[in-house]
Amino acid sequence: DMPLVKILSVWYIEFFRGVPLITVLFSANFMLLYFLPPQTNFDLILRVIIVVTIFASAYIAEVVRGGLAALPQGQYEAADALGLDYWQAQRLIIMPQALKISIPGIVSSFIGLFKDTTLVALVGLMDPLQGVTRIVRSDTAWKGIYWEPYIFVGAIFFIVCFGMSRYSIYTERRLHT
């Protein structure tokens, strides 16, 4: 019913899903300050948080859209039959079911986003991988052993991602999806 909102939403989602995160991070790091007033100064961490939030929201919006599309039309008609207005229907009937259907996609997006946090090192922000390798390389007792910090950080990433996927399976079973 709202063509302008639909066009802007589709453009936003397709643009940020089609552009790699590293490109958006570099753009925010180097070009954002050119488009703002001269006295404006965003901290690097704030720029990264804003960009990653905008990037992740496009993926989550697409996952939730898929959950909404998976609902049968009868759910919308049932909300109308109960006399619910648009916001009540969304809050009480439509969104709980759509989010329940979308759990695997949402968790998959979170896991991908968690793994993409290592990209922030390329714009100058510290990440776990960079921190561990700097510490190991600065100590002479570790000289010549470069693979151990990568295995350690990889194990941490695996444990966190595996934990998220197991929790997703637990939530799906608990909600009977």
Coordinates of N, CA, C and O in Angstrom, one line a residue:
D1 N 0.8 -1.2 0.0 CA 0.0 0.0 0.0 C 0.9 1.3 0.0 O 0.3 2.3 -0.2
M2 N 2.1 1.2 0.3 CA 3.0 2.3 0.4 C 4.2 2.1 -0.6 O 5.2 1.6 -0.2
P3 N 4.0 2.6 -1.8 CA 5.0 2.3 -2.9 C 6.4 3.0 -2.6 O 7.4 2.4 -2.8
L4 N 6.4 4.2 -2.0 CA 7.6 4.9 -1.7 C 8.4 4.1 -0.7 O 9.6 3.9 -0.8
V5 N 7.7 3.7 0.4 CA 8.4 2.9 1.5 C 8.9 1.6 0.9 O 10.0 1.2 1.2
K6 N 8.1 0.9 0.1 CA 8.5 -0.3 -0.5 C 9.8 -0.2 -1.4 O 10.7 -0.9 -1.3
I7 N 9.8 0.9 -2.2 CA 10.9 1.1 -3.1 C 12.2 1.4 -2.3 O 13.3 0.9 -2.6
L8 N 12.1 2.3 -1.3 CA 13.2 2.6 -0.5 C 13.7 1.4 0.3 O 14.9 1.2 0.4
S9 N 12.8 0.6 0.8 CA 13.2 -0.6 1.6 C 13.9 -1.6 0.7 O 15.0 -2.2 1.0
V10 N 13.3 -1.9 -0.5 CA 14.0 -2.8 -1.4 C 15.3 -2.3 -1.9 O 16.3 -3.1 -1.9
W11 N 15.4 -1.0 -2.2 CA 16.7 -0.5 -2.6 C 17.8 -0.6 -1.5 O 18.9 -1.1 -1.7
Y12 N 17.4 -0.3 -0.2 CA 18.3 -0.4 0.9 C 18.7 -1.8 1.1 O 19.9 -2.1 1.3
I13 N 17.8 -2.8 1.2 CA 18.1 -4.1 1.4 C 19.0 -4.7 0.3 O 20.1 -5.3 0.6
E14 N 18.7 -4.5 -0.9 CA 19.4 -5.0 -2.0 C 20.8 -4.4 -2.1 O 21.8 -5.0 -2.5
F15 N 20.9 -3.1 -1.8 CA 22.2 -2.4 -1.9 C 23.2 -3.0 -0.9 O 24.3 -3.4 -1.2
F16 N 22.7 -3.0 0.4 CA 23.6 -3.5 1.4 C 23.9 -5.0 1.4 O 24.9 -5.5 1.9
R17 N 23.0 -5.8 0.8 CA 23.2 -7.2 0.7 C 24.1 -7.5 -0.5 O 24.8 -8.5 -0.6
G18 N 24.2 -6.5 -1.4 CA 25.0 -6.7 -2.6 C 26.5 -6.2 -2.5 O 27.3 -6.4 -3.4
V19 N 26.7 -5.4 -1.5 CA 28.0 -4.8 -1.3 C 28.8 -5.5 -0.1 O 28.2 -5.7 0.9
P20 N 30.0 -5.9 -0.3 CA 30.7 -6.5 0.8 C 30.9 -5.6 2.0 O 31.0 -4.4 1.9
L21 N 30.9 -6.2 3.2 CA 31.1 -5.4 4.4 C 32.4 -4.6 4.4 O 32.4 -3.5 4.9
I22 N 33.4 -5.2 3.9 CA 34.7 -4.5 3.9 C 34.6 -3.2 3.1 O 35.2 -2.2 3.5
T23 N 33.9 -3.2 2.0 CA 33.7 -2.0 1.2 C 33.0 -0.9 2.0 O 33.4 0.3 2.0
V24 N 31.9 -1.3 2.7 CA 31.2 -0.4 3.5 C 32.0 0.2 4.7 O 32.0 1.4 5.0
L25 N 32.8 -0.7 5.3 CA 33.7 -0.2 6.4 C 34.7 0.8 5.9 O 34.9 1.8 6.5
F26 N 35.3 0.5 4.7 CA 36.3 1.5 4.2 C 35.6 2.8 3.8 O 36.2 3.9 4.1
S27 N 34.4 2.7 3.3 CA 33.7 3.9 2.9 C 33.4 4.7 4.2 O 33.6 6.0 4.2
A28 N 33.0 4.1 5.2 CA 32.7 4.8 6.4 C 33.9 5.4 7.1 O 33.9 6.5 7.7
N29 N 35.0 4.6 6.9 CA 36.2 5.1 7.6 C 36.9 6.3 6.9 O 37.3 7.2 7.5
F30 N 36.9 6.3 5.6 CA 37.6 7.3 4.8 C 36.7 8.4 4.2 O 37.1 9.5 4.1
M31 N 35.5 8.0 3.8 CA 34.6 8.9 3.0 C 33.6 9.6 3.9 O 33.1 10.7 3.5
L32 N 33.2 9.0 5.0 CA 32.0 9.6 5.7 C 32.3 11.0 6.2 O 31.4 11.9 6.2
L33 N 33.6 11.3 6.6 CA 33.9 12.6 7.1 C 33.8 13.7 6.0 O 33.7 14.8 6.3
Y34 N 33.9 13.3 4.8 CA 33.8 14.3 3.7 C 32.4 14.8 3.5 O 32.2 15.8 3.0
F35 N 31.4 14.0 3.9 CA 30.0 14.3 3.7 C 29.4 15.0 4.9 O 28.2 15.4 4.9
L36 N 30.1 15.1 6.0 CA 29.7 15.8 7.2 C 30.2 17.2 7.3 O 31.3 17.5 6.7
P37 N 29.6 18.0 8.2 CA 30.2 19.3 8.4 C 31.6 19.2 8.9 O 32.0 18.2 9.5
P38 N 32.5 20.2 8.7 CA 33.9 20.2 9.0 C 34.2 19.9 10.5 O 35.1 19.3 10.9
Q39 N 33.3 20.4 11.4 CA 33.6 20.3 12.8 C 33.1 18.9 13.3 O 33.4 18.5 14.5
T40 N 32.4 18.1 12.5 CA 31.9 16.8 13.0 C 33.1 15.8 13.0 O 33.8 15.7 12.1
N41 N 33.2 15.1 14.1 CA 34.2 14.1 14.2 C 33.7 12.9 14.9 O 33.4 12.9 16.1
F42 N 33.4 11.8 14.1 CA 33.0 10.6 14.7 C 34.2 9.7 15.1 O 35.1 9.6 14.3
D43 N 34.1 9.1 16.2 CA 35.2 8.2 16.6 C 35.1 7.0 15.7 O 34.1 6.6 15.2
L44 N 36.2 6.3 15.6 CA 36.3 5.1 14.7 C 35.4 4.0 15.2 O 34.7 3.4 14.4
I45 N 35.3 3.8 16.5 CA 34.4 2.7 17.0 C 33.0 3.1 16.7 O 32.2 2.2 16.3
L46 N 32.6 4.3 16.8 CA 31.2 4.7 16.5 C 30.9 4.5 15.0 O 29.8 4.0 14.6
R47 N 31.8 4.9 14.1 CA 31.6 4.7 12.7 C 31.5 3.2 12.4 O 30.6 2.8 11.6
V48 N 32.3 2.3 13.0 CA 32.2 0.9 12.8 C 30.9 0.3 13.3 O 30.2 -0.5 12.6
I49 N 30.4 0.8 14.5 CA 29.2 0.3 15.0 C 28.0 0.7 14.1 O 27.1 -0.1 13.8
I50 N 28.0 2.0 13.6 CA 26.9 2.4 12.7 C 26.9 1.6 11.5 O 25.9 1.1 11.0
V51 N 28.1 1.4 10.8 CA 28.1 0.7 9.6 C 27.7 -0.8 9.7 O 27.0 -1.3 8.9
V52 N 28.2 -1.4 10.7 CA 27.9 -2.8 10.9 C 26.4 -3.0 11.3 O 25.8 -3.9 10.8
T53 N 25.8 -2.0 12.0 CA 24.4 -2.1 12.3 C 23.6 -1.9 11.0 O 22.6 -2.6 10.8
I54 N 24.0 -1.0 10.2 CA 23.2 -0.7 9.0 C 23.4 -2.0 8.1 O 22.4 -2.4 7.4
F55 N 24.6 -2.5 8.0 CA 24.8 -3.7 7.2 C 24.0 -4.9 7.7 O 23.3 -5.6 6.9
A56 N 24.1 -5.2 9.0 CA 23.3 -6.3 9.5 C 21.8 -6.2 9.5 O 21.1 -7.1 9.3
S57 N 21.4 -4.9 9.6 CA 19.9 -4.7 9.5 C 19.3 -5.1 8.2 O 18.2 -5.5 8.1
A58 N 20.1 -4.9 7.1 CA 19.6 -5.3 5.8 C 19.4 -6.8 5.7 O 18.5 -7.3 5.2
Y59 N 20.4 -7.5 6.2 CA 20.3 -9.0 6.2 C 19.1 -9.5 7.1 O 18.4 -10.4 6.7
I60 N 19.0 -8.9 8.3 CA 17.9 -9.3 9.2 C 16.6 -8.9 8.6 O 15.6 -9.7 8.7
A61 N 16.5 -7.8 7.9 CA 15.2 -7.4 7.3 C 14.8 -8.4 6.2 O 13.6 -8.8 6.1
E62 N 15.8 -8.9 5.5 CA 15.5 -9.9 4.4 C 15.0 -11.2 5.0 O 14.1 -11.9 4.5
V63 N 15.7 -11.6 6.1 CA 15.3 -12.9 6.8 C 13.9 -12.8 7.4 O 13.0 -13.7 7.2
V64 N 13.5 -11.6 8.0 CA 12.2 -11.4 8.6 C 11.2 -11.3 7.4 O 10.1 -11.8 7.5
R65 N 11.5 -10.7 6.3 CA 10.6 -10.6 5.2 C 10.3 -12.0 4.7 O 9.2 -12.4 4.3
G66 N 11.3 -12.9 4.7 CA 11.1 -14.3 4.3 C 10.1 -15.0 5.2 O 9.3 -15.8 4.8
G67 N 10.3 -14.7 6.5 CA 9.4 -15.3 7.5 C 8.0 -14.8 7.3 O 7.0 -15.5 7.5
L68 N 7.8 -13.5 7.0 CA 6.5 -12.9 6.8 C 5.9 -13.5 5.5 O 4.7 -13.8 5.4
A69 N 6.7 -13.8 4.5 CA 6.2 -14.3 3.2 C 5.8 -15.8 3.4 O 4.9 -16.3 2.7
A70 N 6.4 -16.5 4.4 CA 6.1 -17.9 4.7 C 4.7 -18.1 5.4 O 4.2 -19.2 5.4
L71 N 4.2 -17.0 6.0 CA 2.9 -17.2 6.7 C 1.8 -17.3 5.7 O 1.7 -16.6 4.7
P72 N 0.8 -18.2 6.0 CA -0.3 -18.3 5.1 C -1.2 -17.0 5.2 O -1.3 -16.4 6.2
Q73 N -1.9 -16.7 4.1 CA -2.8 -15.6 4.1 C -3.9 -15.7 5.1 O -4.4 -14.6 5.6
G74 N -4.2 -16.9 5.5 CA -5.3 -17.1 6.5 C -4.9 -16.4 7.9 O -5.9 -16.1 8.6
Q75 N -3.7 -16.3 8.2 CA -3.3 -15.6 9.5 C -3.7 -14.1 9.4 O -4.1 -13.6 10.4
Y76 N -3.5 -13.5 8.3 CA -3.8 -12.1 8.2 C -5.4 -12.0 8.2 O -5.9 -11.1 8.8
E77 N -6.0 -12.9 7.6 CA -7.5 -12.9 7.6 C -8.1 -13.1 8.9 O -9.1 -12.6 9.3
A78 N -7.4 -14.0 9.7 CA -7.8 -14.3 11.1 C -7.7 -13.0 11.9 O -8.6 -12.8 12.8
A79 N -6.6 -12.3 11.8 CA -6.5 -11.1 12.5 C -7.6 -10.1 12.2 O -8.1 -9.4 13.1
D80 N -7.9 -10.0 10.9 CA -9.0 -9.1 10.5 C -10.3 -9.6 11.1 O -11.2 -8.7 11.5
A81 N -10.5 -10.9 11.1 CA -11.8 -11.4 11.6 C -11.9 -11.1 13.1 O -13.1 -11.0 13.6
L82 N -10.8 -11.1 13.8 CA -10.9 -10.8 15.2 C -11.1 -9.3 15.5 O -11.2 -8.9 16.7
G83 N -11.0 -8.5 14.5 CA -11.2 -7.0 14.6 C -9.9 -6.3 15.1 O -10.0 -5.2 15.6
L84 N -8.8 -6.9 14.9 CA -7.5 -6.2 15.3 C -7.1 -5.2 14.3 O -7.3 -5.4 13.0
D85 N -6.6 -4.1 14.7 CA -6.0 -3.1 13.8 C -4.7 -3.6 13.3 O -4.2 -4.7 13.8
Y86 N -4.0 -2.9 12.4 CA -2.8 -3.3 11.8 C -1.7 -3.6 12.9 O -1.1 -4.7 12.9
W87 N -1.5 -2.7 13.8 CA -0.4 -2.9 14.8 C -0.7 -4.0 15.8 O 0.2 -4.7 16.2
Q88 N -1.9 -4.2 16.2 CA -2.3 -5.3 17.1 C -2.1 -6.6 16.4 O -1.6 -7.6 17.0
A89 N -2.5 -6.7 15.1 CA -2.3 -7.9 14.4 C -0.8 -8.3 14.2 O -0.5 -9.4 14.4
Q90 N 0.0 -7.2 13.9 CA 1.4 -7.5 13.8 C 2.0 -8.0 15.1 O 2.8 -8.9 15.2
R91 N 1.6 -7.3 16.2 CA 2.2 -7.6 17.5 C 1.8 -8.9 18.1 O 2.5 -9.6 18.7
L92 N 0.5 -9.3 17.9 CA -0.1 -10.4 18.6 C -0.1 -11.7 17.7 O -0.1 -12.8 18.2
I93 N -0.2 -11.5 16.4 CA -0.4 -12.7 15.6 C 0.7 -12.9 14.5 O 1.3 -14.0 14.5
I94 N 1.0 -11.9 13.7 CA 1.8 -12.0 12.6 C 3.3 -12.2 13.0 O 4.0 -13.1 12.6
M95 N 3.8 -11.2 13.7 CA 5.3 -11.2 14.0 C 5.7 -12.3 14.9 O 6.8 -12.9 14.6
P96 N 5.0 -12.7 15.9 CA 5.5 -13.9 16.6 C 5.6 -15.1 15.8 O 6.6 -15.9 15.9
Q97 N 4.7 -15.4 14.8 CA 4.8 -16.5 13.9 C 6.0 -16.3 12.9 O 6.7 -17.3 12.6
A98 N 6.1 -15.1 12.4 CA 7.2 -14.9 11.4 C 8.5 -15.0 12.0 O 9.5 -15.6 11.4
L99 N 8.7 -14.5 13.2 CA 10.0 -14.6 13.9 C 10.3 -16.0 14.3 O 11.5 -16.4 14.3
K100 N 9.3 -16.8 14.6 CA 9.5 -18.2 15.0 C 10.0 -18.9 13.7 O 10.9 -19.8 13.8
I101 N 9.4 -18.6 12.6 CA 9.9 -19.3 11.3 C 11.3 -18.8 11.0 O 12.1 -19.6 10.4
S102 N 11.6 -17.6 11.3 CA 12.9 -17.0 10.9 C 14.1 -17.3 11.8 O 15.2 -16.8 11.5
I103 N 13.9 -18.1 12.8 CA 15.0 -18.3 13.8 C 16.2 -18.8 13.1 O 17.3 -18.3 13.4
P104 N 16.2 -19.8 12.3 CA 17.4 -20.3 11.6 C 18.1 -19.2 10.8 O 19.4 -19.1 10.9
G105 N 17.4 -18.5 10.1 CA 18.0 -17.4 9.3 C 18.6 -16.3 10.1 O 19.7 -15.8 9.8
I106 N 17.9 -15.9 11.2 CA 18.4 -14.9 12.1 C 19.7 -15.4 12.7 O 20.7 -14.6 12.8
V107 N 19.8 -16.6 13.2 CA 21.0 -17.1 13.9 C 22.1 -17.2 12.8 O 23.3 -16.9 13.1
S108 N 21.8 -17.6 11.6 CA 22.8 -17.7 10.6 C 23.4 -16.3 10.3 O 24.6 -16.2 10.1
S109 N 22.5 -15.3 10.3 CA 23.0 -13.9 10.1 C 23.9 -13.5 11.2 O 24.9 -12.8 11.0
F110 N 23.5 -13.8 12.4 CA 24.3 -13.5 13.6 C 25.7 -14.2 13.6 O 26.7 -13.6 13.9
I111 N 25.7 -15.4 13.2 CA 27.0 -16.1 13.1 C 27.9 -15.5 12.0 O 29.1 -15.3 12.3
G112 N 27.3 -15.2 10.9 CA 28.1 -14.5 9.8 C 28.6 -13.2 10.3 O 29.7 -12.8 10.0
L113 N 27.8 -12.4 11.0 CA 28.2 -11.1 11.5 C 29.3 -11.3 12.5 O 30.2 -10.5 12.5
F114 N 29.2 -12.3 13.4 CA 30.2 -12.5 14.4 C 31.5 -12.8 13.7 O 32.6 -12.3 14.1
K115 N 31.5 -13.6 12.7 CA 32.8 -13.9 12.0 C 33.3 -12.8 11.2 O 34.5 -12.6 11.0
D116 N 32.4 -11.9 10.8 CA 32.9 -10.7 10.0 C 33.5 -9.6 10.9 O 34.0 -8.6 10.4
T117 N 33.4 -9.8 12.2 CA 34.0 -8.8 13.1 C 35.5 -8.7 12.9 O 36.1 -7.7 13.3
T118 N 36.1 -9.7 12.4 CA 37.6 -9.7 12.2 C 37.9 -8.6 11.1 O 39.1 -8.2 11.0
L119 N 37.0 -8.3 10.3 CA 37.2 -7.3 9.2 C 37.5 -5.9 9.8 O 38.1 -5.0 9.1
V120 N 37.1 -5.6 11.0 CA 37.3 -4.3 11.6 C 38.8 -4.0 11.7 O 39.2 -2.8 11.8
A121 N 39.6 -5.0 11.8 CA 41.1 -4.8 11.9 C 41.6 -4.1 10.6 O 42.6 -3.4 10.7
L122 N 40.9 -4.3 9.5 CA 41.4 -3.6 8.3 C 41.2 -2.1 8.3 O 41.8 -1.4 7.4
V123 N 40.3 -1.6 9.1 CA 40.1 -0.2 9.2 C 40.8 0.4 10.4 O 40.6 1.6 10.8
G124 N 41.6 -0.4 11.1 CA 42.4 0.1 12.2 C 41.8 -0.1 13.6 O 42.4 0.4 14.6
L125 N 40.8 -0.9 13.7 CA 40.2 -1.2 15.0 C 40.7 -2.6 15.5 O 40.9 -3.5 14.7
M126 N 40.9 -2.7 16.8 CA 41.5 -4.0 17.3 C 40.4 -5.1 17.3 O 39.3 -4.8 17.6
D127 N 40.8 -6.3 16.9 CA 39.9 -7.4 17.0 C 40.7 -8.6 17.7 O 41.9 -8.5 17.9
P128 N 40.0 -9.7 18.0 CA 40.7 -10.7 18.8 C 41.9 -11.3 18.0 O 42.9 -11.6 18.6
L129 N 41.7 -11.5 16.7 CA 42.8 -12.2 16.0 C 44.1 -11.3 15.9 O 45.2 -11.8 16.2
Q130 N 43.9 -10.0 15.7 CA 45.0 -9.1 15.7 C 45.6 -9.0 17.0 O 46.9 -8.9 17.1
G131 N 44.8 -8.9 18.1 CA 45.4 -8.8 19.4 C 46.2 -9.9 19.9 O 47.3 -9.8 20.4
V132 N 45.7 -11.1 19.6 CA 46.5 -12.3 20.0 C 47.8 -12.4 19.2 O 48.9 -12.7 19.7
T133 N 47.8 -12.2 17.9 CA 49.0 -12.3 17.1 C 50.0 -11.2 17.5 O 51.2 -11.5 17.5
R134 N 49.6 -10.0 17.9 CA 50.5 -9.0 18.3 C 51.2 -9.4 19.6 O 52.4 -9.2 19.8
I135 N 50.4 -10.0 20.5 CA 51.0 -10.4 21.8 C 52.0 -11.5 21.6 O 53.1 -11.5 22.2
V136 N 51.6 -12.5 20.8 CA 52.5 -13.6 20.6 C 53.8 -13.2 19.9 O 54.9 -13.6 20.2
R137 N 53.7 -12.3 18.9 CA 54.9 -11.9 18.1 C 55.8 -11.0 18.9 O 56.9 -10.8 18.6
S138 N 55.2 -10.3 19.9 CA 56.1 -9.4 20.7 C 56.9 -10.2 21.7 O 57.9 -9.6 22.3
D139 N 56.6 -11.4 22.0 CA 57.3 -12.2 23.0 C 58.3 -13.1 22.3 O 58.0 -13.9 21.4
T140 N 59.6 -13.0 22.7 CA 60.6 -13.8 22.0 C 60.5 -15.3 22.3 O 61.0 -16.1 21.5
A141 N 59.8 -15.7 23.3 CA 59.7 -17.1 23.6 C 58.8 -17.8 22.6 O 58.8 -19.0 22.4
W142 N 58.0 -17.0 21.8 CA 57.1 -17.6 20.8 C 57.7 -17.5 19.4 O 57.0 -17.8 18.4
K143 N 59.0 -17.1 19.3 CA 59.6 -16.9 18.0 C 59.5 -18.2 17.1 O 59.9 -19.2 17.5
G144 N 59.0 -17.9 15.9 CA 58.9 -19.0 15.0 C 57.5 -19.8 15.0 O 57.3 -20.6 14.2
I145 N 56.7 -19.6 16.0 CA 55.5 -20.3 16.2 C 54.3 -19.3 15.9 O 53.9 -18.5 16.7
Y146 N 53.9 -19.3 14.6 CA 52.8 -18.4 14.2 C 51.4 -19.0 14.1 O 50.5 -18.3 14.1
W147 N 51.4 -20.3 14.1 CA 50.1 -21.0 13.8 C 49.3 -21.1 15.1 O 48.1 -21.3 15.1
E148 N 49.9 -21.2 16.3 CA 49.2 -21.4 17.5 C 48.2 -20.3 17.9 O 47.0 -20.6 18.3
P149 N 48.5 -19.0 17.7 CA 47.5 -18.0 18.0 C 46.3 -18.1 17.1 O 45.1 -17.9 17.5
Y150 N 46.5 -18.5 15.8 CA 45.4 -18.6 14.9 C 44.5 -19.8 15.3 O 43.3 -19.7 15.2
I151 N 45.1 -20.9 15.7 CA 44.3 -22.0 16.2 C 43.5 -21.6 17.4 O 42.3 -22.0 17.6
F152 N 44.1 -20.9 18.3 CA 43.4 -20.5 19.6 C 42.2 -19.6 19.2 O 41.1 -19.8 19.7
V153 N 42.4 -18.6 18.4 CA 41.4 -17.7 18.0 C 40.3 -18.4 17.2 O 39.1 -18.2 17.4
G154 N 40.7 -19.3 16.3 CA 39.8 -20.1 15.6 C 39.0 -21.0 16.5 O 37.7 -21.2 16.3
A155 N 39.6 -21.6 17.5 CA 38.8 -22.4 18.5 C 37.8 -21.5 19.2 O 36.7 -22.0 19.5
I156 N 38.2 -20.3 19.6 CA 37.2 -19.4 20.3 C 36.0 -19.1 19.4 O 34.9 -19.2 19.8
F157 N 36.3 -18.8 18.1 CA 35.3 -18.5 17.1 C 34.4 -19.7 16.9 O 33.2 -19.6 16.9
F158 N 35.0 -20.9 16.9 CA 34.2 -22.1 16.7 C 33.3 -22.4 17.9 O 32.1 -22.7 17.7
I159 N 33.8 -22.2 19.1 CA 33.0 -22.4 20.3 C 31.8 -21.5 20.3 O 30.7 -21.9 20.6
V160 N 32.1 -20.2 20.1 CA 31.0 -19.2 20.1 C 29.9 -19.5 19.0 O 28.7 -19.5 19.3
C161 N 30.4 -19.8 17.8 CA 29.5 -20.1 16.7 C 28.7 -21.4 16.9 O 27.5 -21.5 16.7
F162 N 29.4 -22.4 17.4 CA 28.8 -23.7 17.7 C 27.7 -23.5 18.8 O 26.6 -24.0 18.7
G163 N 28.1 -22.7 19.8 CA 27.1 -22.4 20.9 C 25.9 -21.7 20.4 O 24.8 -22.0 20.8
M164 N 26.1 -20.8 19.5 CA 24.9 -20.0 18.9 C 24.0 -21.0 18.1 O 22.8 -20.9 18.2
S165 N 24.6 -21.9 17.3 CA 23.8 -22.8 16.5 C 23.1 -23.8 17.4 O 22.0 -24.2 17.1
R166 N 23.8 -24.3 18.5 CA 23.1 -25.2 19.4 C 21.9 -24.5 20.1 O 20.9 -25.1 20.3
Y167 N 22.1 -23.3 20.5 CA 21.1 -22.5 21.2 C 19.9 -22.3 20.2 O 18.7 -22.4 20.6
S168 N 20.2 -22.1 18.9 CA 19.2 -22.0 17.9 C 18.3 -23.2 17.8 O 17.1 -23.2 17.7
I169 N 19.0 -24.4 17.8 CA 18.3 -25.7 17.7 C 17.5 -25.9 18.9 O 16.3 -26.3 18.8
Y170 N 18.0 -25.5 20.1 CA 17.2 -25.6 21.3 C 16.0 -24.8 21.3 O 14.9 -25.2 21.7
T171 N 16.1 -23.5 20.8 CA 15.0 -22.6 20.7 C 14.0 -23.1 19.8 O 12.8 -23.0 20.0
E172 N 14.4 -23.6 18.6 CA 13.5 -24.2 17.6 C 12.7 -25.3 18.2 O 11.5 -25.4 18.0
R173 N 13.3 -26.2 18.9 CA 12.6 -27.4 19.5 C 11.7 -26.9 20.6 O 10.6 -27.4 20.7
R174 N 12.1 -25.9 21.4 CA 11.2 -25.4 22.5 C 10.0 -24.7 21.9 O 8.9 -24.8 22.5
L175 N 10.1 -24.1 20.8 CA 9.0 -23.4 20.2 C 8.3 -24.2 19.2 O 7.3 -23.8 18.6
H176 N 8.7 -25.5 19.0 CA 8.0 -26.4 18.1 C 7.9 -25.9 16.7 O 6.9 -25.9 16.1
T177 N 9.1 -25.4 16.1 CA 9.0 -24.9 14.7 C 9.3 -26.1 13.8 O 10.1 -27.0 14.1

